[in-house]
Coordinates of C-alpha atoms in Angstrom, one line a residue:
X340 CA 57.4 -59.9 -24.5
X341 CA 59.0 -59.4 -21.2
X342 CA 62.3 -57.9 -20.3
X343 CA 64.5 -60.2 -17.7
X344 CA 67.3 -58.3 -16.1
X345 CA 70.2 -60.2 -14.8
X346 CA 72.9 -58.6 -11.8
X347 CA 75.3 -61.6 -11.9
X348 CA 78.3 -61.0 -9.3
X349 CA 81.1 -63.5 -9.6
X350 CA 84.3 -62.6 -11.2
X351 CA 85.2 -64.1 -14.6
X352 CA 87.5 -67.2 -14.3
X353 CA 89.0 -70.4 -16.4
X354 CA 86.9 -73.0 -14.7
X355 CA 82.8 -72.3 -14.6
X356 CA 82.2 -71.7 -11.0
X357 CA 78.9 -73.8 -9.4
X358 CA 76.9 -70.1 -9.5
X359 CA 77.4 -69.9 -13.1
X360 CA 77.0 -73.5 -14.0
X361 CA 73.7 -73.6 -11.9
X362 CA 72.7 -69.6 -13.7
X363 CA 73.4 -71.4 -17.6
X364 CA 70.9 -74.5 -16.6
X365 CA 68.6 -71.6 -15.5
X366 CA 68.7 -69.6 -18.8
X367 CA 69.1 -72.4 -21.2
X368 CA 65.5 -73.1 -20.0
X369 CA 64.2 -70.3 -20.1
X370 CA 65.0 -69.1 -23.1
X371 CA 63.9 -72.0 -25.0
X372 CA 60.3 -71.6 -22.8
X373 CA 60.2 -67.8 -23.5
X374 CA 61.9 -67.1 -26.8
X375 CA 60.7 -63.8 -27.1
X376 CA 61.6 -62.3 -23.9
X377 CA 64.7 -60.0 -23.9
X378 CA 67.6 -60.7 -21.8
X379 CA 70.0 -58.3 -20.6
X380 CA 73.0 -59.4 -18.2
X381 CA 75.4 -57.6 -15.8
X382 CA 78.4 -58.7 -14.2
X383 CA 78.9 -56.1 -11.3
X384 CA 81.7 -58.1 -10.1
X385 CA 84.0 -56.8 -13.1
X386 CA 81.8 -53.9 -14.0
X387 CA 80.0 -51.5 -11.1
X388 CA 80.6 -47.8 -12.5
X389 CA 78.4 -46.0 -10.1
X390 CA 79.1 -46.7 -6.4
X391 CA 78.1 -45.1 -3.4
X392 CA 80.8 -43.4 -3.3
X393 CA 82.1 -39.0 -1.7
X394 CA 80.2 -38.0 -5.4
X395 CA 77.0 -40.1 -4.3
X396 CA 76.6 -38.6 -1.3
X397 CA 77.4 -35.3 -2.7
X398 CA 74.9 -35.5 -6.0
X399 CA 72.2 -36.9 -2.4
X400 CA 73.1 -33.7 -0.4
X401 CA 72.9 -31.3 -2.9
X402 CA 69.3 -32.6 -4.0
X403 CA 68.0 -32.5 -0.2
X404 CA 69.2 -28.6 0.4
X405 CA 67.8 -28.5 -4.0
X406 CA 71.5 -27.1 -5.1
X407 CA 72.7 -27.5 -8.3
X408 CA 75.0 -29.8 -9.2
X409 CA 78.8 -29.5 -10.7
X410 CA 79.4 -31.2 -13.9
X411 CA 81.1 -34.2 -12.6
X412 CA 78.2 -34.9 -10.6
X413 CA 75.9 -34.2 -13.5
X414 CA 77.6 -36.7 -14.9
X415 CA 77.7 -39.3 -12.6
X416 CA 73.6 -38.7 -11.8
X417 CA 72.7 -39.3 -15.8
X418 CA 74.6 -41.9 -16.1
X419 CA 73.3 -43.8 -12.7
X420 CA 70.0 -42.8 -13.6
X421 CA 70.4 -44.8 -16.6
X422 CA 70.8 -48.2 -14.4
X423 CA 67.7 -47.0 -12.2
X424 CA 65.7 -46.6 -15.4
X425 CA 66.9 -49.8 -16.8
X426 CA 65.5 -51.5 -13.2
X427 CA 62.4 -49.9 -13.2
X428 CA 61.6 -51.1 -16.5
X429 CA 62.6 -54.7 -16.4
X430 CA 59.5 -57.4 -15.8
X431 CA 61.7 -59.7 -13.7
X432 CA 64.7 -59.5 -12.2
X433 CA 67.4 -62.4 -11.9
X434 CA 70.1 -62.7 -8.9
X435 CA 73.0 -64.6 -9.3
X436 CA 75.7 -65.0 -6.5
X437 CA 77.8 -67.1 -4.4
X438 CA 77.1 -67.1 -0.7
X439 CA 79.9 -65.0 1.0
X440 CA 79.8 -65.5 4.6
X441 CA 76.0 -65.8 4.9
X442 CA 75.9 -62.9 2.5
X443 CA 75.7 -61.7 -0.9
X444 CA 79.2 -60.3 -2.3
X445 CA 79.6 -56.6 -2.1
X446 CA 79.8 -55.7 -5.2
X447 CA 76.0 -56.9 -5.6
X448 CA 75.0 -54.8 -2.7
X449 CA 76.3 -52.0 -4.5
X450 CA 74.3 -52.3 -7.4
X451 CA 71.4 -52.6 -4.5
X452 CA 72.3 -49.3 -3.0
X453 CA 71.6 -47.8 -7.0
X454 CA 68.7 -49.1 -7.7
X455 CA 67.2 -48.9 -4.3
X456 CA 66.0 -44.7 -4.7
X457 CA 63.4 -42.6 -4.1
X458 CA 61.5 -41.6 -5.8
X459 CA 62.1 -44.3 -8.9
X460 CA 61.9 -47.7 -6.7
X461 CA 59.8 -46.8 -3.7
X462 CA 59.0 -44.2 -2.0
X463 CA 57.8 -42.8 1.6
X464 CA 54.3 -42.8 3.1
X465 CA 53.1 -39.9 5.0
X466 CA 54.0 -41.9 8.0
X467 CA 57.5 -42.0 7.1
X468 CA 57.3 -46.3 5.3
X469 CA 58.8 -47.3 2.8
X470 CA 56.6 -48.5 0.1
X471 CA 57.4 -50.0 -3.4
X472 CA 56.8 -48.3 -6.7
X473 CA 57.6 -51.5 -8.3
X474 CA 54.6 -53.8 -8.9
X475 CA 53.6 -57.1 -11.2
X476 CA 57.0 -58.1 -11.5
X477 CA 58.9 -61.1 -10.2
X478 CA 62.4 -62.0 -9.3
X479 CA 64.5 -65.0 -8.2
X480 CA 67.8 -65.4 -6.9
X481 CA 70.2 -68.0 -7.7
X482 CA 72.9 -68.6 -5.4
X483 CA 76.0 -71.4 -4.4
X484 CA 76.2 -72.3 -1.0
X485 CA 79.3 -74.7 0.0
X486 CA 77.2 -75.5 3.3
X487 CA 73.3 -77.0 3.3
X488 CA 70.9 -73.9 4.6
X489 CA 67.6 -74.7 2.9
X490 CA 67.1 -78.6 4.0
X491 CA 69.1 -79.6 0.7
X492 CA 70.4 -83.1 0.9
X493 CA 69.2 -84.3 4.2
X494 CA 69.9 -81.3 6.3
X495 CA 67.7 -79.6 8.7
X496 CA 66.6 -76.4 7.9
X497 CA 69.1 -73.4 8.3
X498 CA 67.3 -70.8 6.3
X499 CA 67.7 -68.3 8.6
X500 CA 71.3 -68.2 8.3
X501 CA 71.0 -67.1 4.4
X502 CA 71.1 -63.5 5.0
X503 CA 71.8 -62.7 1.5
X504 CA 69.0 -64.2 0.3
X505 CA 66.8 -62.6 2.9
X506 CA 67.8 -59.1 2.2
X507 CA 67.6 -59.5 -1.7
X508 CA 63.7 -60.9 -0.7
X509 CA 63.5 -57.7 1.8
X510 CA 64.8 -55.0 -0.2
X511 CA 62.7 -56.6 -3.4
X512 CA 59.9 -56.7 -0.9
X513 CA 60.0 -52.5 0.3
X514 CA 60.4 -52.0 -3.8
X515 CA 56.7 -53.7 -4.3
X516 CA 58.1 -56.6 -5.6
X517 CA 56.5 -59.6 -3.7
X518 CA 56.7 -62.8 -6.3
X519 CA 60.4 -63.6 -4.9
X520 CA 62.0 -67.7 -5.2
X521 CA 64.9 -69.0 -5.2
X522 CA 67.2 -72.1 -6.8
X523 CA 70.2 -73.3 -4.8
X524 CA 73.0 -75.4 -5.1
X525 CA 74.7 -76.1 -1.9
X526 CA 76.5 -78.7 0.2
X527 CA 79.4 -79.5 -2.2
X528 CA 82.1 -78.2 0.1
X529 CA 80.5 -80.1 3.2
X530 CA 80.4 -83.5 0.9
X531 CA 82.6 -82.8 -2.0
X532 CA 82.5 -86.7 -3.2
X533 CA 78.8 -85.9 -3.9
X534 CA 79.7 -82.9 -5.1
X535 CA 78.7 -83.9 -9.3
X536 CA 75.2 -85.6 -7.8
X537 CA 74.9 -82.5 -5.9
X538 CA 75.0 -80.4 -8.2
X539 CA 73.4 -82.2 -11.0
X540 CA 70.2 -82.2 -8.8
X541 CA 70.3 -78.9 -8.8
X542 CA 70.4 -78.3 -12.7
X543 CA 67.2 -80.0 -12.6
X544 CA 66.0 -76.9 -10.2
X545 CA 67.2 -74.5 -11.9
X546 CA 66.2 -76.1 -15.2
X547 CA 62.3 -76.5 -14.2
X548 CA 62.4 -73.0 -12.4
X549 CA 63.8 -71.2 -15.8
X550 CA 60.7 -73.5 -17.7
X551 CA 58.5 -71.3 -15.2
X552 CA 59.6 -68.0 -14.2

């Protein structure tokens, strides 16, 4: 049995957004592929408890110059430590956004800046590289894109503009974790009369990639 851990950042609304219709296609299928596997989901866009924030830095600091800590920031450390440990024991990792101007929304770089911490994800060679801690694990990111950037639909390729995506596949990367995909749906905004067709093309993705992953 394997342990899938979803970071979903989109706020809650009335109508199902593109990123969470395309993430329900994706889990549908794989649950009915992997009905074993345990799935545990986060919505850091209406929950992110532990951000860096003046008590990060502080609980940081103090660890550098070895000083004890105060008991808010003894606090704050367990309870963070508890969403590190919960990363570092998952098997594969989902990431579900919409693009934000090239970009993933803050609120999952947040939850990036947790779980990305010596010594738990990686850690530094003698030579002063990062290297990963993480390893035989897998990840994909699932995103929404209102323009074409990965030759969806006709369009050239514009890959390199999907910063988001890059840095998840980075940051996964300096964490060990090299088996890194990802599912889009994009273009609607550019051709929103193809929007459904669009879209239902992508279900098909995301369906086949939750069959797989």
């Amino acid at each position: 049995m394997s342990t899938v851990l979803v970071i979903y950042a989109h706020p809650q609304s009335d109508k199902e957004s593109s990123t969470k219709a395309l993430y329900n296609h994706f889990i549908k299928a794989y649950k009915i592929s992997h009905p074993d596997d345990k799935v545990i989901e986060h919505n850091v866009s209406e929950y992110m408890p532990f951000p860096l924030n003046k008590i990060a830095i502080s609980i940081y600091n103090k660890s550098m110059a070895r000083q004890s800590f105060n008991a808010d920031e003894e606090r704050f450390k367990e309870a963070r430590q508890k969403w590190i440990d919960e990363f570092v024991q998952a098997d594969k990792y989902v990431f579900v956004n919409p693009m934000y101007n090239l970009f993933i929304p803050a609120k999952m770089k947040s939850y990036i800046d947790i779980v990305m911490q010596v010594p738990d994800t990686f850690h530094y060679t003698d030579a002063g590289i990062p290297e990963g801690n993480l390893h035989n694990k897998k990840a994909i990111h699932i995103q929404a894109n209102g323009g074409n950037y990965h030759g969806s639909n006709g369009a050239p390729d514009a890959s390199s503009l999907d910063l988001g995506h890059q840095y998840i596949g980075t940051i996964l990367h300096i964490m060990g974790v090299d088996d890194y995909q990802g599912v889009f749906a994009e273009g609607m905004d550019h051709d929103p009369q193809n929007a459904e067709k669009i879209l239902n093309q992508a279900f098909e993705k995301a369906e086949e990639a939750g069959k797989k992953f």
